[in-house]
Amino acid sequence: MMRHSDLEHRFVDTFPETLEPGVLYVSMEFGSAAHSCCCGCGEEVVTPLTPTDWNISYDGETITLHPSVGSWTLPCRSHYVIRRNRVIEAPPWSDAEVAAERRRDRRAKAAHYGLDEVSEVAVSKVNVERSQTLPAAPGWKKRFLAWLMGSKS
């Protein structure tokens, strides 16, 4: 059961040291959104806003984050959708579904960045680095691509 059913959104330049529960922080400068996991576990959830990750829509009053948020690496393994500032609990995914989504994600990144293949290790490394450094430094997309190209050699 989701602890937070409604979120307040805040457009920020940088993320605060501690994410306030029930708040979706959006940094356009750093191309990412962050929030405290909506299950109430307190873990920080970072969603990079890129053509191959998440996107937001803002209707002047509310935020929708697409696609769903699946916290597969967190102990809670929560899964939910944020639509018009409302948190909608989604069904849990099996390990097989998570693995299939990770493969789809790697293919999407490879296609977008014009690469033959993106390794799961590379995607995992980027996701871990992003979750440990809020917010990402300016120009992270260029550094990510350079890092990704370097990891192929």
Short mmCIF file of N, CA and C in Angstrom, two decimals:
data_model
loop_
_atom_site.label_atom_id
_atom_site.label_comp_id
_atom_site.label_asym_id
_atom_site.label_seq_id
_atom_site.Cartn_x
_atom_site.Cartn_y
_atom_site.Cartn_z
N MET A 1 0.84 -1.18 0.00
CA MET A 1 0.00 0.00 0.00
C MET A 1 0.89 1.24 0.00
N MET A 2 0.58 2.17 -0.85
CA MET A 2 1.37 3.40 -0.95
C MET A 2 1.04 4.33 0.21
N ARG A 3 2.09 4.85 0.82
CA ARG A 3 1.89 5.78 1.92
C ARG A 3 1.49 7.16 1.39
N HIS A 4 2.07 7.59 0.28
CA HIS A 4 1.77 8.91 -0.29
C HIS A 4 0.89 8.72 -1.52
N SER A 5 -0.36 9.19 -1.44
CA SER A 5 -1.24 9.07 -2.60
C SER A 5 -1.29 10.35 -3.41
N ASP A 6 -0.88 11.46 -2.81
CA ASP A 6 -0.80 12.73 -3.51
C ASP A 6 0.60 13.30 -3.30
N LEU A 7 1.13 13.90 -4.35
CA LEU A 7 2.44 14.54 -4.25
C LEU A 7 2.29 16.02 -4.55
N GLU A 8 3.08 16.80 -3.89
CA GLU A 8 3.25 18.21 -4.23
C GLU A 8 4.47 18.25 -5.14
N HIS A 9 4.42 19.02 -6.21
CA HIS A 9 5.62 19.14 -7.05
C HIS A 9 6.28 20.48 -6.77
N ARG A 10 7.62 20.45 -6.88
CA ARG A 10 8.40 21.68 -6.73
C ARG A 10 9.46 21.70 -7.81
N PHE A 11 9.48 22.78 -8.57
CA PHE A 11 10.55 22.99 -9.53
C PHE A 11 11.71 23.61 -8.76
N VAL A 12 12.88 23.00 -8.83
CA VAL A 12 14.03 23.45 -8.06
C VAL A 12 15.26 23.56 -8.95
N ASP A 13 16.23 24.36 -8.52
CA ASP A 13 17.50 24.43 -9.22
C ASP A 13 18.36 23.23 -8.82
N THR A 14 18.39 22.93 -7.52
CA THR A 14 19.13 21.78 -7.01
C THR A 14 18.23 21.04 -6.03
N PHE A 15 18.54 19.77 -5.81
CA PHE A 15 17.76 18.98 -4.87
C PHE A 15 18.24 19.26 -3.44
N PRO A 16 17.33 19.23 -2.49
CA PRO A 16 17.74 19.41 -1.09
C PRO A 16 18.51 18.19 -0.60
N GLU A 17 19.29 18.36 0.45
CA GLU A 17 20.05 17.25 1.02
C GLU A 17 19.13 16.11 1.43
N THR A 18 18.00 16.45 2.03
CA THR A 18 17.02 15.46 2.44
C THR A 18 15.73 15.71 1.67
N LEU A 19 15.24 14.67 1.00
CA LEU A 19 14.01 14.81 0.23
C LEU A 19 12.81 14.69 1.17
N GLU A 20 11.96 15.68 1.12
CA GLU A 20 10.77 15.68 1.96
C GLU A 20 9.75 14.67 1.42
N PRO A 21 9.25 13.78 2.25
CA PRO A 21 8.23 12.82 1.78
C PRO A 21 7.01 13.56 1.22
N GLY A 22 6.45 13.02 0.16
CA GLY A 22 5.26 13.62 -0.44
C GLY A 22 5.55 14.75 -1.40
N VAL A 23 6.83 14.96 -1.74
CA VAL A 23 7.20 16.04 -2.66
C VAL A 23 7.98 15.45 -3.84
N LEU A 24 7.57 15.82 -5.05
CA LEU A 24 8.30 15.46 -6.26
C LEU A 24 9.09 16.70 -6.68
N TYR A 25 10.42 16.59 -6.59
CA TYR A 25 11.31 17.69 -6.96
C TYR A 25 11.69 17.52 -8.42
N VAL A 26 11.60 18.59 -9.20
CA VAL A 26 11.94 18.55 -10.61
C VAL A 26 12.99 19.61 -10.89
N SER A 27 14.14 19.17 -11.41
CA SER A 27 15.20 20.10 -11.79
C SER A 27 15.37 20.05 -13.30
N MET A 28 14.90 21.08 -13.97
CA MET A 28 15.06 21.14 -15.43
C MET A 28 16.53 21.34 -15.78
N GLU A 29 17.24 22.11 -14.95
CA GLU A 29 18.66 22.36 -15.21
C GLU A 29 19.45 21.06 -15.25
N PHE A 30 19.15 20.15 -14.34
CA PHE A 30 19.87 18.89 -14.26
C PHE A 30 19.13 17.74 -14.93
N GLY A 31 18.00 18.02 -15.55
CA GLY A 31 17.29 17.00 -16.30
C GLY A 31 16.92 15.79 -15.48
N SER A 32 16.37 16.01 -14.30
CA SER A 32 15.98 14.87 -13.47
C SER A 32 14.90 15.28 -12.47
N ALA A 33 14.24 14.25 -11.96
CA ALA A 33 13.26 14.44 -10.90
C ALA A 33 13.67 13.51 -9.76
N ALA A 34 13.33 13.89 -8.54
CA ALA A 34 13.67 13.07 -7.39
C ALA A 34 12.55 13.15 -6.36
N HIS A 35 12.40 12.06 -5.63
CA HIS A 35 11.41 12.04 -4.55
C HIS A 35 11.75 10.93 -3.57
N SER A 36 11.18 11.03 -2.40
CA SER A 36 11.30 9.97 -1.41
C SER A 36 10.31 8.89 -1.84
N CYS A 37 10.75 7.63 -1.84
CA CYS A 37 9.91 6.53 -2.34
C CYS A 37 8.50 6.64 -1.76
N CYS A 38 7.52 6.50 -2.62
CA CYS A 38 6.13 6.70 -2.22
C CYS A 38 5.57 5.59 -1.35
N CYS A 39 6.32 4.49 -1.16
CA CYS A 39 5.84 3.44 -0.26
C CYS A 39 6.07 3.83 1.19
N GLY A 40 6.91 4.86 1.42
CA GLY A 40 7.19 5.30 2.77
C GLY A 40 8.48 4.76 3.34
N CYS A 41 9.25 3.99 2.55
CA CYS A 41 10.50 3.42 3.06
C CYS A 41 11.59 4.47 3.28
N GLY A 42 11.42 5.66 2.66
CA GLY A 42 12.38 6.74 2.85
C GLY A 42 13.54 6.76 1.88
N GLU A 43 13.64 5.77 1.01
CA GLU A 43 14.73 5.74 0.03
C GLU A 43 14.54 6.84 -1.00
N GLU A 44 15.66 7.39 -1.48
CA GLU A 44 15.62 8.41 -2.53
C GLU A 44 15.45 7.72 -3.88
N VAL A 45 14.54 8.25 -4.68
CA VAL A 45 14.30 7.73 -6.02
C VAL A 45 14.60 8.87 -7.00
N VAL A 46 15.52 8.62 -7.93
CA VAL A 46 15.90 9.61 -8.93
C VAL A 46 15.47 9.08 -10.29
N THR A 47 14.79 9.93 -11.04
CA THR A 47 14.36 9.56 -12.38
C THR A 47 14.95 10.56 -13.37
N PRO A 48 15.98 10.14 -14.13
CA PRO A 48 16.56 11.04 -15.12
C PRO A 48 15.56 11.31 -16.24
N LEU A 49 15.49 12.56 -16.65
CA LEU A 49 14.58 12.96 -17.72
C LEU A 49 15.38 12.98 -19.02
N THR A 50 15.26 11.90 -19.78
CA THR A 50 15.97 11.76 -21.04
C THR A 50 15.06 11.08 -22.05
N PRO A 51 15.43 11.09 -23.33
CA PRO A 51 14.61 10.40 -24.32
C PRO A 51 14.48 8.90 -24.08
N THR A 52 15.41 8.31 -23.31
CA THR A 52 15.35 6.86 -23.09
C THR A 52 15.00 6.50 -21.65
N ASP A 53 14.77 7.47 -20.79
CA ASP A 53 14.44 7.16 -19.40
C ASP A 53 13.01 7.66 -19.12
N TRP A 54 12.86 8.70 -18.33
CA TRP A 54 11.54 9.22 -17.98
C TRP A 54 11.31 10.57 -18.65
N ASN A 55 10.03 10.94 -18.74
CA ASN A 55 9.67 12.28 -19.18
C ASN A 55 8.54 12.77 -18.29
N ILE A 56 8.40 14.06 -18.23
CA ILE A 56 7.33 14.65 -17.45
C ILE A 56 6.43 15.47 -18.36
N SER A 57 5.20 15.60 -17.93
CA SER A 57 4.32 16.59 -18.54
C SER A 57 3.77 17.44 -17.41
N TYR A 58 3.68 18.72 -17.69
CA TYR A 58 3.20 19.69 -16.71
C TYR A 58 2.05 20.43 -17.35
N ASP A 59 0.88 20.38 -16.73
CA ASP A 59 -0.31 21.02 -17.31
C ASP A 59 -0.61 22.39 -16.71
N GLY A 60 0.38 22.94 -16.00
CA GLY A 60 0.18 24.23 -15.34
C GLY A 60 -0.24 24.09 -13.89
N GLU A 61 -0.69 22.89 -13.52
CA GLU A 61 -1.09 22.64 -12.14
C GLU A 61 -0.52 21.35 -11.58
N THR A 62 -0.34 20.34 -12.44
CA THR A 62 0.10 19.03 -11.95
C THR A 62 1.20 18.46 -12.86
N ILE A 63 1.89 17.46 -12.31
CA ILE A 63 2.97 16.77 -13.03
C ILE A 63 2.57 15.32 -13.25
N THR A 64 2.88 14.81 -14.43
CA THR A 64 2.78 13.38 -14.72
C THR A 64 4.17 12.92 -15.09
N LEU A 65 4.59 11.81 -14.50
CA LEU A 65 5.90 11.21 -14.78
C LEU A 65 5.64 9.92 -15.54
N HIS A 66 6.32 9.75 -16.66
CA HIS A 66 6.12 8.57 -17.50
C HIS A 66 7.46 7.98 -17.87
N PRO A 67 7.68 6.69 -17.87
CA PRO A 67 6.74 5.63 -17.49
C PRO A 67 6.66 5.47 -15.98
N SER A 68 6.16 4.34 -15.53
CA SER A 68 6.01 4.08 -14.10
C SER A 68 7.36 4.04 -13.41
N VAL A 69 7.32 4.17 -12.10
CA VAL A 69 8.53 4.10 -11.27
C VAL A 69 8.57 2.70 -10.67
N GLY A 70 9.60 1.95 -11.02
CA GLY A 70 9.80 0.62 -10.46
C GLY A 70 11.10 0.61 -9.68
N SER A 71 11.00 0.48 -8.38
CA SER A 71 12.18 0.54 -7.52
C SER A 71 12.76 -0.86 -7.32
N TRP A 72 13.20 -1.47 -8.41
CA TRP A 72 13.61 -2.88 -8.39
C TRP A 72 14.87 -3.12 -7.58
N THR A 73 15.72 -2.11 -7.40
CA THR A 73 16.96 -2.31 -6.65
C THR A 73 16.78 -1.98 -5.16
N LEU A 74 15.63 -1.48 -4.79
CA LEU A 74 15.36 -1.17 -3.38
C LEU A 74 14.70 -2.37 -2.70
N PRO A 75 14.91 -2.51 -1.40
CA PRO A 75 14.27 -3.63 -0.70
C PRO A 75 12.75 -3.65 -0.85
N CYS A 76 12.11 -2.48 -0.93
CA CYS A 76 10.64 -2.41 -1.02
C CYS A 76 10.10 -2.89 -2.36
N ARG A 77 10.92 -2.78 -3.43
CA ARG A 77 10.52 -3.15 -4.79
C ARG A 77 9.16 -2.53 -5.17
N SER A 78 8.91 -1.31 -4.69
CA SER A 78 7.64 -0.67 -4.98
C SER A 78 7.52 -0.34 -6.47
N HIS A 79 6.30 -0.23 -6.92
CA HIS A 79 6.01 0.06 -8.33
C HIS A 79 4.76 0.93 -8.35
N TYR A 80 4.89 2.11 -8.98
CA TYR A 80 3.75 3.02 -9.01
C TYR A 80 3.87 3.98 -10.19
N VAL A 81 2.76 4.63 -10.46
CA VAL A 81 2.65 5.63 -11.51
C VAL A 81 2.38 6.97 -10.83
N ILE A 82 2.99 8.03 -11.34
CA ILE A 82 2.67 9.37 -10.85
C ILE A 82 1.93 10.07 -11.98
N ARG A 83 0.64 10.26 -11.77
CA ARG A 83 -0.20 10.87 -12.80
C ARG A 83 -0.97 12.03 -12.18
N ARG A 84 -0.71 13.23 -12.69
CA ARG A 84 -1.38 14.45 -12.24
C ARG A 84 -1.24 14.61 -10.72
N ASN A 85 0.01 14.41 -10.24
CA ASN A 85 0.40 14.55 -8.83
C ASN A 85 -0.19 13.46 -7.93
N ARG A 86 -0.84 12.48 -8.50
CA ARG A 86 -1.39 11.36 -7.72
C ARG A 86 -0.51 10.14 -7.91
N VAL A 87 -0.30 9.42 -6.82
CA VAL A 87 0.47 8.19 -6.86
C VAL A 87 -0.53 7.03 -6.99
N ILE A 88 -0.36 6.26 -8.04
CA ILE A 88 -1.24 5.13 -8.30
C ILE A 88 -0.41 3.86 -8.19
N GLU A 89 -0.74 3.02 -7.22
CA GLU A 89 0.01 1.79 -7.02
C GLU A 89 -0.16 0.89 -8.24
N ALA A 90 0.94 0.31 -8.68
CA ALA A 90 0.93 -0.59 -9.84
C ALA A 90 1.28 -2.00 -9.37
N PRO A 91 0.93 -3.01 -10.16
CA PRO A 91 1.23 -4.38 -9.75
C PRO A 91 2.73 -4.62 -9.66
N PRO A 92 3.15 -5.49 -8.74
CA PRO A 92 4.58 -5.83 -8.66
C PRO A 92 5.01 -6.58 -9.92
N TRP A 93 6.31 -6.49 -10.23
CA TRP A 93 6.86 -7.21 -11.37
C TRP A 93 7.69 -8.39 -10.89
N SER A 94 7.66 -9.45 -11.67
CA SER A 94 8.51 -10.61 -11.38
C SER A 94 9.94 -10.28 -11.79
N ASP A 95 10.87 -11.12 -11.34
CA ASP A 95 12.27 -10.94 -11.73
C ASP A 95 12.41 -11.03 -13.25
N ALA A 96 11.63 -11.89 -13.88
CA ALA A 96 11.68 -12.03 -15.35
C ALA A 96 11.21 -10.76 -16.04
N GLU A 97 10.16 -10.13 -15.51
CA GLU A 97 9.67 -8.87 -16.10
C GLU A 97 10.69 -7.76 -15.93
N VAL A 98 11.32 -7.71 -14.77
CA VAL A 98 12.36 -6.70 -14.52
C VAL A 98 13.52 -6.91 -15.49
N ALA A 99 13.96 -8.16 -15.67
CA ALA A 99 15.07 -8.46 -16.58
C ALA A 99 14.71 -8.08 -18.01
N ALA A 100 13.48 -8.35 -18.42
CA ALA A 100 13.04 -7.99 -19.78
C ALA A 100 13.05 -6.47 -19.96
N GLU A 101 12.61 -5.74 -18.95
CA GLU A 101 12.62 -4.27 -19.04
C GLU A 101 14.04 -3.73 -19.09
N ARG A 102 14.94 -4.33 -18.35
CA ARG A 102 16.34 -3.88 -18.40
C ARG A 102 16.94 -4.13 -19.78
N ARG A 103 16.58 -5.24 -20.41
CA ARG A 103 17.06 -5.50 -21.79
C ARG A 103 16.48 -4.47 -22.75
N ARG A 104 15.18 -4.16 -22.61
CA ARG A 104 14.55 -3.15 -23.46
C ARG A 104 15.22 -1.80 -23.27
N ASP A 105 15.53 -1.46 -22.02
CA ASP A 105 16.20 -0.20 -21.70
C ASP A 105 17.57 -0.13 -22.37
N ARG A 106 18.33 -1.21 -22.30
CA ARG A 106 19.66 -1.22 -22.94
C ARG A 106 19.54 -1.03 -24.45
N ARG A 107 18.57 -1.71 -25.06
CA ARG A 107 18.37 -1.56 -26.52
C ARG A 107 17.97 -0.14 -26.87
N ALA A 108 17.09 0.47 -26.08
CA ALA A 108 16.65 1.84 -26.34
C ALA A 108 17.82 2.82 -26.23
N LYS A 109 18.65 2.64 -25.21
CA LYS A 109 19.81 3.52 -25.06
C LYS A 109 20.80 3.33 -26.21
N ALA A 110 21.04 2.09 -26.59
CA ALA A 110 21.96 1.82 -27.70
C ALA A 110 21.44 2.46 -28.98
N ALA A 111 20.15 2.31 -29.26
CA ALA A 111 19.58 2.90 -30.47
C ALA A 111 19.65 4.42 -30.43
N HIS A 112 19.31 5.00 -29.30
CA HIS A 112 19.30 6.46 -29.19
C HIS A 112 20.71 7.05 -29.34
N TYR A 113 21.70 6.41 -28.74
CA TYR A 113 23.06 6.93 -28.77
C TYR A 113 23.87 6.39 -29.94
N GLY A 114 23.22 5.62 -30.83
CA GLY A 114 23.90 5.13 -32.02
C GLY A 114 24.97 4.11 -31.73
N LEU A 115 24.75 3.26 -30.74
CA LEU A 115 25.72 2.24 -30.37
C LEU A 115 25.21 0.87 -30.78
N ASP A 116 26.13 -0.07 -30.92
CA ASP A 116 25.73 -1.43 -31.25
C ASP A 116 25.03 -2.08 -30.06
N GLU A 117 25.54 -1.79 -28.87
CA GLU A 117 25.02 -2.45 -27.67
C GLU A 117 25.44 -1.65 -26.45
N VAL A 118 24.61 -1.66 -25.44
CA VAL A 118 24.95 -1.06 -24.16
C VAL A 118 24.88 -2.18 -23.14
N SER A 119 25.95 -2.39 -22.42
CA SER A 119 25.98 -3.50 -21.47
C SER A 119 25.12 -3.20 -20.24
N GLU A 120 24.63 -4.26 -19.61
CA GLU A 120 23.85 -4.10 -18.39
C GLU A 120 24.71 -3.47 -17.31
N VAL A 121 26.00 -3.80 -17.30
CA VAL A 121 26.90 -3.22 -16.31
C VAL A 121 26.96 -1.71 -16.49
N ALA A 122 27.03 -1.24 -17.74
CA ALA A 122 27.08 0.20 -18.01
C ALA A 122 25.81 0.88 -17.53
N VAL A 123 24.64 0.31 -17.82
CA VAL A 123 23.38 0.91 -17.40
C VAL A 123 23.28 0.91 -15.89
N SER A 124 23.66 -0.19 -15.25
CA SER A 124 23.61 -0.27 -13.79
C SER A 124 24.54 0.75 -13.15
N LYS A 125 25.75 0.89 -13.73
CA LYS A 125 26.72 1.84 -13.18
C LYS A 125 26.17 3.25 -13.25
N VAL A 126 25.56 3.62 -14.37
CA VAL A 126 24.99 4.96 -14.51
C VAL A 126 23.86 5.16 -13.52
N ASN A 127 22.98 4.17 -13.37
CA ASN A 127 21.86 4.31 -12.44
C ASN A 127 22.34 4.46 -11.01
N VAL A 128 23.36 3.69 -10.61
CA VAL A 128 23.91 3.80 -9.26
C VAL A 128 24.56 5.16 -9.06
N GLU A 129 25.37 5.59 -10.05
CA GLU A 129 26.03 6.89 -9.93
C GLU A 129 25.00 8.01 -9.81
N ARG A 130 23.93 7.95 -10.60
CA ARG A 130 22.91 8.99 -10.54
C ARG A 130 22.23 9.00 -9.19
N SER A 131 21.95 7.83 -8.63
CA SER A 131 21.25 7.78 -7.36
C SER A 131 22.13 8.23 -6.21
N GLN A 132 23.46 8.19 -6.38
CA GLN A 132 24.36 8.58 -5.30
C GLN A 132 24.77 10.04 -5.39
N THR A 133 24.55 10.67 -6.51
CA THR A 133 24.97 12.06 -6.67
C THR A 133 23.78 12.89 -7.13
N LEU A 134 23.13 13.55 -6.20
CA LEU A 134 22.00 14.41 -6.53
C LEU A 134 22.44 15.85 -6.38
N PRO A 135 22.24 16.70 -7.33
CA PRO A 135 21.88 16.40 -8.70
C PRO A 135 23.11 16.10 -9.53
N ALA A 136 22.91 15.63 -10.73
CA ALA A 136 24.03 15.38 -11.64
C ALA A 136 24.68 16.71 -12.01
N ALA A 137 25.96 16.67 -12.27
CA ALA A 137 26.67 17.89 -12.66
C ALA A 137 26.22 18.33 -14.04
N PRO A 138 26.37 19.63 -14.35
CA PRO A 138 25.97 20.12 -15.68
C PRO A 138 26.65 19.32 -16.79
N GLY A 139 25.92 19.10 -17.87
CA GLY A 139 26.47 18.41 -19.03
C GLY A 139 26.57 16.91 -18.85
N TRP A 140 25.76 16.34 -17.95
CA TRP A 140 25.87 14.91 -17.67
C TRP A 140 25.55 14.07 -18.89
N LYS A 141 24.71 14.54 -19.80
CA LYS A 141 24.39 13.76 -20.99
C LYS A 141 25.63 13.56 -21.85
N LYS A 142 26.42 14.63 -21.99
CA LYS A 142 27.66 14.51 -22.78
C LYS A 142 28.65 13.59 -22.09
N ARG A 143 28.77 13.74 -20.76
CA ARG A 143 29.69 12.87 -20.02
C ARG A 143 29.23 11.42 -20.07
N PHE A 144 27.90 11.21 -19.97
CA PHE A 144 27.36 9.85 -20.03
C PHE A 144 27.71 9.20 -21.38
N LEU A 145 27.51 9.93 -22.45
CA LEU A 145 27.81 9.38 -23.78
C LEU A 145 29.30 9.09 -23.90
N ALA A 146 30.16 10.00 -23.42
CA ALA A 146 31.60 9.76 -23.47
C ALA A 146 31.98 8.55 -22.62
N TRP A 147 31.38 8.45 -21.44
CA TRP A 147 31.64 7.32 -20.58
C TRP A 147 31.17 6.02 -21.23
N LEU A 148 29.98 6.08 -21.84
CA LEU A 148 29.40 4.91 -22.47
C LEU A 148 30.28 4.44 -23.63
N MET A 149 30.75 5.38 -24.44
CA MET A 149 31.61 5.04 -25.57
C MET A 149 32.92 4.45 -25.05
N GLY A 150 33.45 4.98 -23.95
CA GLY A 150 34.68 4.46 -23.37
C GLY A 150 34.51 3.08 -22.79
N SER A 151 33.30 2.74 -22.32
CA SER A 151 33.08 1.42 -21.70
C SER A 151 33.01 0.33 -22.73
N LYS A 152 32.87 0.66 -24.01
CA LYS A 152 32.82 -0.35 -25.06
C LYS A 152 34.19 -0.86 -25.45
N SER A 153 35.25 -0.11 -25.08
CA SER A 153 36.59 -0.53 -25.50
C SER A 153 37.24 -1.45 -24.53
#
